[in-house]
Amino acid sequence: MFFIRTESFQQFLKLYPVVSVIVAINLILFLFTHIITLPIFVDLFTLMVGFNLYIQMGEYWRLLTPIFLHGSIMHVLFNSFSTVLFGPALEQMLGKFKFILSYLLTGILANVAYYFLGDLMASHVGASGAIYGLFGLYAYMIFARRDLIDSQSTQIVVVFIIIGFLTSFGPGINYIAHIFGFIAGLALGPILIDKIKNSYYDRYI
C-alpha cells in the first residue's frame, strides 16, 4: 500500500528528502508572503507570481516560481498534503533526481499551457500542475505497469483523479494547468516508469 504513512517525522525526512524540501519551500514561502507581511516579502511574491503578460515580456522564471507559491492557507495545506500523500512512492521509485525533474517539468509544462491558452492578464500560483503531473505518472503506471502498483493504491489514485477533475472547473481553479500537468505526467510515463524494474513492487510493500 503506497499511501499509508507509518514513518516518524525524522524517518520521513530521511526517506523522502525531495518531498520534504518541496513541502518546506511551500510553507516557508507562504509564511513569508502572506503572514509576515514585510515589504520585502510582498515584493518577493510579486516577483515570483505567474503573470502571463510578464512572461510574454521575457520574465520566463514565472513559469517555474509559481509552483511554490499559494494564495491561501487552505491552498498551501491541500497541495502540501497531496505532495506528502502521493510524492513518497514516486520518489522511492524514480530516485531523487528523476522525481524532482518530473515534478518541476510537469509543473512548468502546465504553466506553459496556461500561458498559451489562458488570459494574457491572468496571474496564477500553486503546485496543482505538478501534483496532477504525479497523477499522470500514476495513471500511466495503472494502464501500462500494473506490476508496480497494488489494487488498493490503484483505487485511491483513480478516486483522487476523478474527484480532482470534477472539481477542476470551479471558480478560481486553473483547470488548464490541471489538465496539461496530467497530460505531461502521462507523457513522461514511458520515459520514467518503464525503466523501473518490476521487482520494485515486491520490495516496496
mmCIF file of C-alpha atoms in Angstrom:
data_model
loop_
_atom_site.group_PDB
_atom_site.id
_atom_site.type_symbol
_atom_site.label_atom_id
_atom_site.label_comp_id
_atom_site.label_asym_id
_atom_site.label_seq_id
_atom_site.Cartn_x
_atom_site.Cartn_y
_atom_site.Cartn_z
ATOM 1 C CA MET A 1 0.000 0.000 0.000
ATOM 2 C CA PHE A 2 1.657 3.208 -1.253
ATOM 3 C CA PHE A 3 -0.251 5.878 0.609
ATOM 4 C CA ILE A 4 -0.273 4.842 4.268
ATOM 5 C CA ARG A 5 2.451 6.731 6.142
ATOM 6 C CA THR A 6 3.851 4.902 9.146
ATOM 7 C CA GLU A 7 7.199 6.692 9.427
ATOM 8 C CA SER A 8 8.101 9.079 12.204
ATOM 9 C CA PHE A 9 8.769 12.681 11.227
ATOM 10 C CA GLN A 10 12.537 12.084 11.301
ATOM 11 C CA GLN A 11 12.209 8.901 9.250
ATOM 12 C CA PHE A 12 10.055 10.695 6.690
ATOM 13 C CA LEU A 13 12.652 13.441 6.271
ATOM 14 C CA LYS A 14 15.394 10.857 5.779
ATOM 15 C CA LEU A 15 13.458 8.610 3.397
ATOM 16 C CA TYR A 16 11.825 11.317 1.282
ATOM 17 C CA PRO A 17 14.130 14.355 1.268
ATOM 18 C CA VAL A 18 12.814 15.802 -2.008
ATOM 19 C CA VAL A 19 9.180 15.685 -0.901
ATOM 20 C CA SER A 20 10.228 17.186 2.444
ATOM 21 C CA VAL A 21 12.091 20.064 0.782
ATOM 22 C CA ILE A 22 9.194 20.801 -1.588
ATOM 23 C CA VAL A 23 6.711 20.997 1.287
ATOM 24 C CA ALA A 24 9.120 23.101 3.354
ATOM 25 C CA ILE A 25 9.545 25.583 0.498
ATOM 26 C CA ASN A 26 5.750 25.784 0.048
ATOM 27 C CA LEU A 27 5.182 26.516 3.733
ATOM 28 C CA ILE A 28 8.121 28.891 4.187
ATOM 29 C CA LEU A 29 7.174 30.950 1.134
ATOM 30 C CA PHE A 30 3.557 31.096 2.300
ATOM 31 C CA LEU A 31 4.709 32.259 5.722
ATOM 32 C CA PHE A 32 6.900 34.976 4.223
ATOM 33 C CA THR A 33 4.454 36.180 1.574
ATOM 34 C CA HIS A 34 1.140 36.017 3.469
ATOM 35 C CA ILE A 35 1.752 36.088 7.216
ATOM 36 C CA ILE A 36 4.966 38.038 7.767
ATOM 37 C CA THR A 37 3.852 40.897 5.554
ATOM 38 C CA LEU A 38 7.037 42.910 5.354
ATOM 39 C CA PRO A 39 7.524 44.912 2.143
ATOM 40 C CA ILE A 40 10.448 42.739 1.031
ATOM 41 C CA PHE A 41 8.273 39.624 1.195
ATOM 42 C CA VAL A 42 5.398 41.318 -0.640
ATOM 43 C CA ASP A 43 7.892 42.232 -3.352
ATOM 44 C CA LEU A 44 9.093 38.608 -3.412
ATOM 45 C CA PHE A 45 5.572 37.367 -4.082
ATOM 46 C CA THR A 46 5.117 39.949 -6.824
ATOM 47 C CA LEU A 47 8.404 38.884 -8.398
ATOM 48 C CA MET A 48 7.568 35.158 -8.316
ATOM 49 C CA VAL A 49 3.852 35.053 -9.159
ATOM 50 C CA GLY A 50 2.870 33.688 -12.550
ATOM 51 C CA PHE A 51 1.647 36.530 -14.744
ATOM 52 C CA ASN A 52 1.177 35.812 -18.432
ATOM 53 C CA LEU A 53 1.806 39.350 -19.637
ATOM 54 C CA TYR A 54 5.179 39.488 -17.847
ATOM 55 C CA ILE A 55 6.067 36.053 -19.192
ATOM 56 C CA GLN A 56 5.352 37.363 -22.673
ATOM 57 C CA MET A 57 7.726 40.249 -21.888
ATOM 58 C CA GLY A 58 10.538 37.786 -21.179
ATOM 59 C CA GLU A 59 10.220 37.007 -17.446
ATOM 60 C CA TYR A 60 10.343 33.266 -18.080
ATOM 61 C CA TRP A 61 11.190 32.360 -14.480
ATOM 62 C CA ARG A 62 7.492 32.929 -13.792
ATOM 63 C CA LEU A 63 6.824 29.567 -15.443
ATOM 64 C CA LEU A 64 8.711 27.920 -12.562
ATOM 65 C CA THR A 65 8.347 30.041 -9.431
ATOM 66 C CA PRO A 66 4.506 29.926 -9.135
ATOM 67 C CA ILE A 67 4.762 26.177 -8.466
ATOM 68 C CA PHE A 68 5.934 27.031 -4.943
ATOM 69 C CA LEU A 69 3.544 29.923 -4.230
ATOM 70 C CA HIS A 70 -0.013 29.643 -2.906
ATOM 71 C CA GLY A 71 -2.893 32.023 -2.495
ATOM 72 C CA SER A 72 -4.432 30.912 0.807
ATOM 73 C CA ILE A 73 -3.779 28.743 3.832
ATOM 74 C CA MET A 74 -6.155 26.049 2.534
ATOM 75 C CA HIS A 75 -4.446 26.164 -0.857
ATOM 76 C CA VAL A 76 -0.966 25.563 0.543
ATOM 77 C CA LEU A 77 -2.123 22.957 3.069
ATOM 78 C CA PHE A 78 -4.074 20.945 0.492
ATOM 79 C CA ASN A 79 -1.257 20.965 -2.066
ATOM 80 C CA SER A 80 1.341 20.145 0.592
ATOM 81 C CA PHE A 81 -0.831 17.302 1.883
ATOM 82 C CA SER A 82 -1.227 15.970 -1.669
ATOM 83 C CA THR A 83 2.543 16.095 -2.164
ATOM 84 C CA VAL A 84 3.125 14.203 1.100
ATOM 85 C CA LEU A 85 0.485 11.639 0.140
ATOM 86 C CA PHE A 86 1.423 10.980 -3.481
ATOM 87 C CA GLY A 87 5.078 12.002 -3.656
ATOM 88 C CA PRO A 88 6.937 9.475 -1.450
ATOM 89 C CA ALA A 89 6.242 6.333 -3.504
ATOM 90 C CA LEU A 90 7.345 8.051 -6.699
ATOM 91 C CA GLU A 91 10.434 9.496 -5.030
ATOM 92 C CA GLN A 92 11.384 5.974 -3.953
ATOM 93 C CA MET A 93 10.622 4.508 -7.372
ATOM 94 C CA LEU A 94 12.253 7.129 -9.551
ATOM 95 C CA GLY A 95 15.037 8.300 -7.294
ATOM 96 C CA LYS A 96 15.605 11.848 -6.112
ATOM 97 C CA PHE A 97 16.805 13.373 -9.387
ATOM 98 C CA LYS A 98 14.127 11.913 -11.666
ATOM 99 C CA PHE A 99 11.408 12.683 -9.138
ATOM 100 C CA ILE A 100 12.272 16.362 -8.788
ATOM 101 C CA LEU A 101 12.765 16.573 -12.554
ATOM 102 C CA SER A 102 9.306 15.133 -13.195
ATOM 103 C CA TYR A 103 7.710 17.369 -10.534
ATOM 104 C CA LEU A 104 9.244 20.550 -11.909
ATOM 105 C CA LEU A 105 8.845 19.644 -15.573
ATOM 106 C CA THR A 106 5.155 18.790 -15.309
ATOM 107 C CA GLY A 107 4.551 21.950 -13.267
ATOM 108 C CA ILE A 108 6.386 24.088 -15.828
ATOM 109 C CA LEU A 109 4.587 22.486 -18.776
ATOM 110 C CA ALA A 110 1.255 23.102 -17.050
ATOM 111 C CA ASN A 111 2.178 26.775 -16.710
ATOM 112 C CA VAL A 112 3.350 26.911 -20.328
ATOM 113 C CA ALA A 113 -0.052 25.567 -21.382
ATOM 114 C CA TYR A 114 -1.770 28.221 -19.279
ATOM 115 C CA TYR A 115 0.430 30.883 -20.861
ATOM 116 C CA PHE A 116 -0.759 29.914 -24.344
ATOM 117 C CA LEU A 117 -4.381 29.060 -23.508
ATOM 118 C CA GLY A 118 -5.176 31.318 -20.548
ATOM 119 C CA ASP A 119 -5.906 35.011 -20.198
ATOM 120 C CA LEU A 120 -2.909 37.211 -21.009
ATOM 121 C CA MET A 121 -3.683 39.383 -17.975
ATOM 122 C CA ALA A 122 -4.195 36.447 -15.601
ATOM 123 C CA SER A 123 -1.967 35.668 -12.652
ATOM 124 C CA HIS A 124 -1.614 32.202 -11.169
ATOM 125 C CA VAL A 125 0.056 30.369 -8.288
ATOM 126 C CA GLY A 126 0.048 26.835 -6.928
ATOM 127 C CA ALA A 127 1.602 23.394 -7.219
ATOM 128 C CA SER A 128 -1.507 21.815 -8.755
ATOM 129 C CA GLY A 129 0.028 21.391 -12.206
ATOM 130 C CA ALA A 130 2.943 19.456 -10.725
ATOM 131 C CA ILE A 131 0.652 17.386 -8.485
ATOM 132 C CA TYR A 132 -1.522 16.479 -11.461
ATOM 133 C CA GLY A 133 1.734 15.529 -13.163
ATOM 134 C CA LEU A 134 2.226 12.974 -10.389
ATOM 135 C CA PHE A 135 -1.322 11.757 -11.044
ATOM 136 C CA GLY A 136 -0.388 11.362 -14.698
ATOM 137 C CA LEU A 137 2.600 9.195 -13.782
ATOM 138 C CA TYR A 138 0.388 7.029 -11.574
ATOM 139 C CA ALA A 139 -2.223 6.796 -14.331
ATOM 140 C CA TYR A 140 0.417 5.570 -16.761
ATOM 141 C CA MET A 141 1.532 3.048 -14.164
ATOM 142 C CA ILE A 142 -2.035 1.788 -13.766
ATOM 143 C CA PHE A 143 -2.528 1.296 -17.509
ATOM 144 C CA ALA A 144 0.951 0.136 -18.547
ATOM 145 C CA ARG A 145 2.795 -1.135 -15.444
ATOM 146 C CA ARG A 146 0.234 -2.759 -13.182
ATOM 147 C CA ASP A 147 3.052 -4.863 -11.733
ATOM 148 C CA LEU A 148 4.261 -1.746 -9.899
ATOM 149 C CA ILE A 149 1.089 -0.798 -8.036
ATOM 150 C CA ASP A 150 -1.321 -2.755 -5.823
ATOM 151 C CA SER A 151 -5.080 -2.741 -6.351
ATOM 152 C CA GLN A 152 -5.866 -0.689 -3.232
ATOM 153 C CA SER A 153 -3.437 2.050 -4.232
ATOM 154 C CA THR A 154 -4.900 1.954 -7.750
ATOM 155 C CA GLN A 155 -8.379 2.584 -6.370
ATOM 156 C CA ILE A 156 -7.161 5.552 -4.314
ATOM 157 C CA VAL A 157 -5.399 7.111 -7.301
ATOM 158 C CA VAL A 158 -8.426 6.661 -9.562
ATOM 159 C CA VAL A 159 -10.768 8.204 -6.986
ATOM 160 C CA PHE A 160 -8.482 11.216 -6.471
ATOM 161 C CA ILE A 161 -8.091 11.730 -10.219
ATOM 162 C CA ILE A 162 -11.858 11.601 -10.799
ATOM 163 C CA ILE A 163 -12.658 13.929 -7.895
ATOM 164 C CA GLY A 164 -9.786 16.205 -8.888
ATOM 165 C CA PHE A 165 -11.045 16.683 -12.428
ATOM 166 C CA LEU A 166 -14.681 17.029 -11.343
ATOM 167 C CA THR A 167 -13.667 19.906 -9.074
ATOM 168 C CA SER A 168 -11.180 21.468 -11.507
ATOM 169 C CA PHE A 169 -13.793 23.620 -13.218
ATOM 170 C CA GLY A 170 -14.906 25.595 -10.188
ATOM 171 C CA PRO A 171 -14.375 29.347 -9.836
ATOM 172 C CA GLY A 172 -10.777 30.419 -9.401
ATOM 173 C CA ILE A 173 -9.345 26.984 -10.270
ATOM 174 C CA ASN A 174 -6.771 26.697 -13.050
ATOM 175 C CA TYR A 175 -8.254 23.738 -14.899
ATOM 176 C CA ILE A 176 -5.858 24.251 -17.808
ATOM 177 C CA ALA A 177 -2.866 23.630 -15.537
ATOM 178 C CA HIS A 178 -4.582 20.572 -14.060
ATOM 179 C CA ILE A 179 -5.314 19.028 -17.447
ATOM 180 C CA PHE A 180 -1.934 19.700 -19.010
ATOM 181 C CA GLY A 181 0.001 18.793 -15.872
ATOM 182 C CA PHE A 182 -1.764 15.422 -16.011
ATOM 183 C CA ILE A 183 -1.012 15.041 -19.734
ATOM 184 C CA ALA A 184 2.641 15.904 -19.105
ATOM 185 C CA GLY A 185 2.831 13.204 -16.433
ATOM 186 C CA LEU A 186 1.299 10.669 -18.803
ATOM 187 C CA ALA A 187 3.797 11.635 -21.490
ATOM 188 C CA LEU A 188 6.704 11.152 -19.091
ATOM 189 C CA GLY A 189 5.436 7.702 -18.120
ATOM 190 C CA PRO A 190 7.099 5.764 -20.944
ATOM 191 C CA ILE A 191 10.385 7.561 -20.245
ATOM 192 C CA LEU A 192 10.419 7.223 -16.449
ATOM 193 C CA ILE A 193 8.031 4.489 -15.357
ATOM 194 C CA ASP A 194 9.038 1.910 -17.974
ATOM 195 C CA LYS A 195 12.602 1.993 -16.644
ATOM 196 C CA ILE A 196 11.545 0.815 -13.175
ATOM 197 C CA LYS A 197 12.358 -2.830 -12.596
ATOM 198 C CA ASN A 198 9.314 -4.973 -11.937
ATOM 199 C CA SER A 199 10.889 -6.201 -8.718
ATOM 200 C CA TYR A 200 10.244 -2.766 -7.186
ATOM 201 C CA TYR A 201 6.693 -3.514 -6.074
ATOM 202 C CA ASP A 202 7.734 -6.561 -4.057
ATOM 203 C CA ARG A 203 10.446 -4.570 -2.325
ATOM 204 C CA TYR A 204 8.214 -1.601 -1.576
ATOM 205 C CA ILE A 205 5.390 -3.491 0.124
#
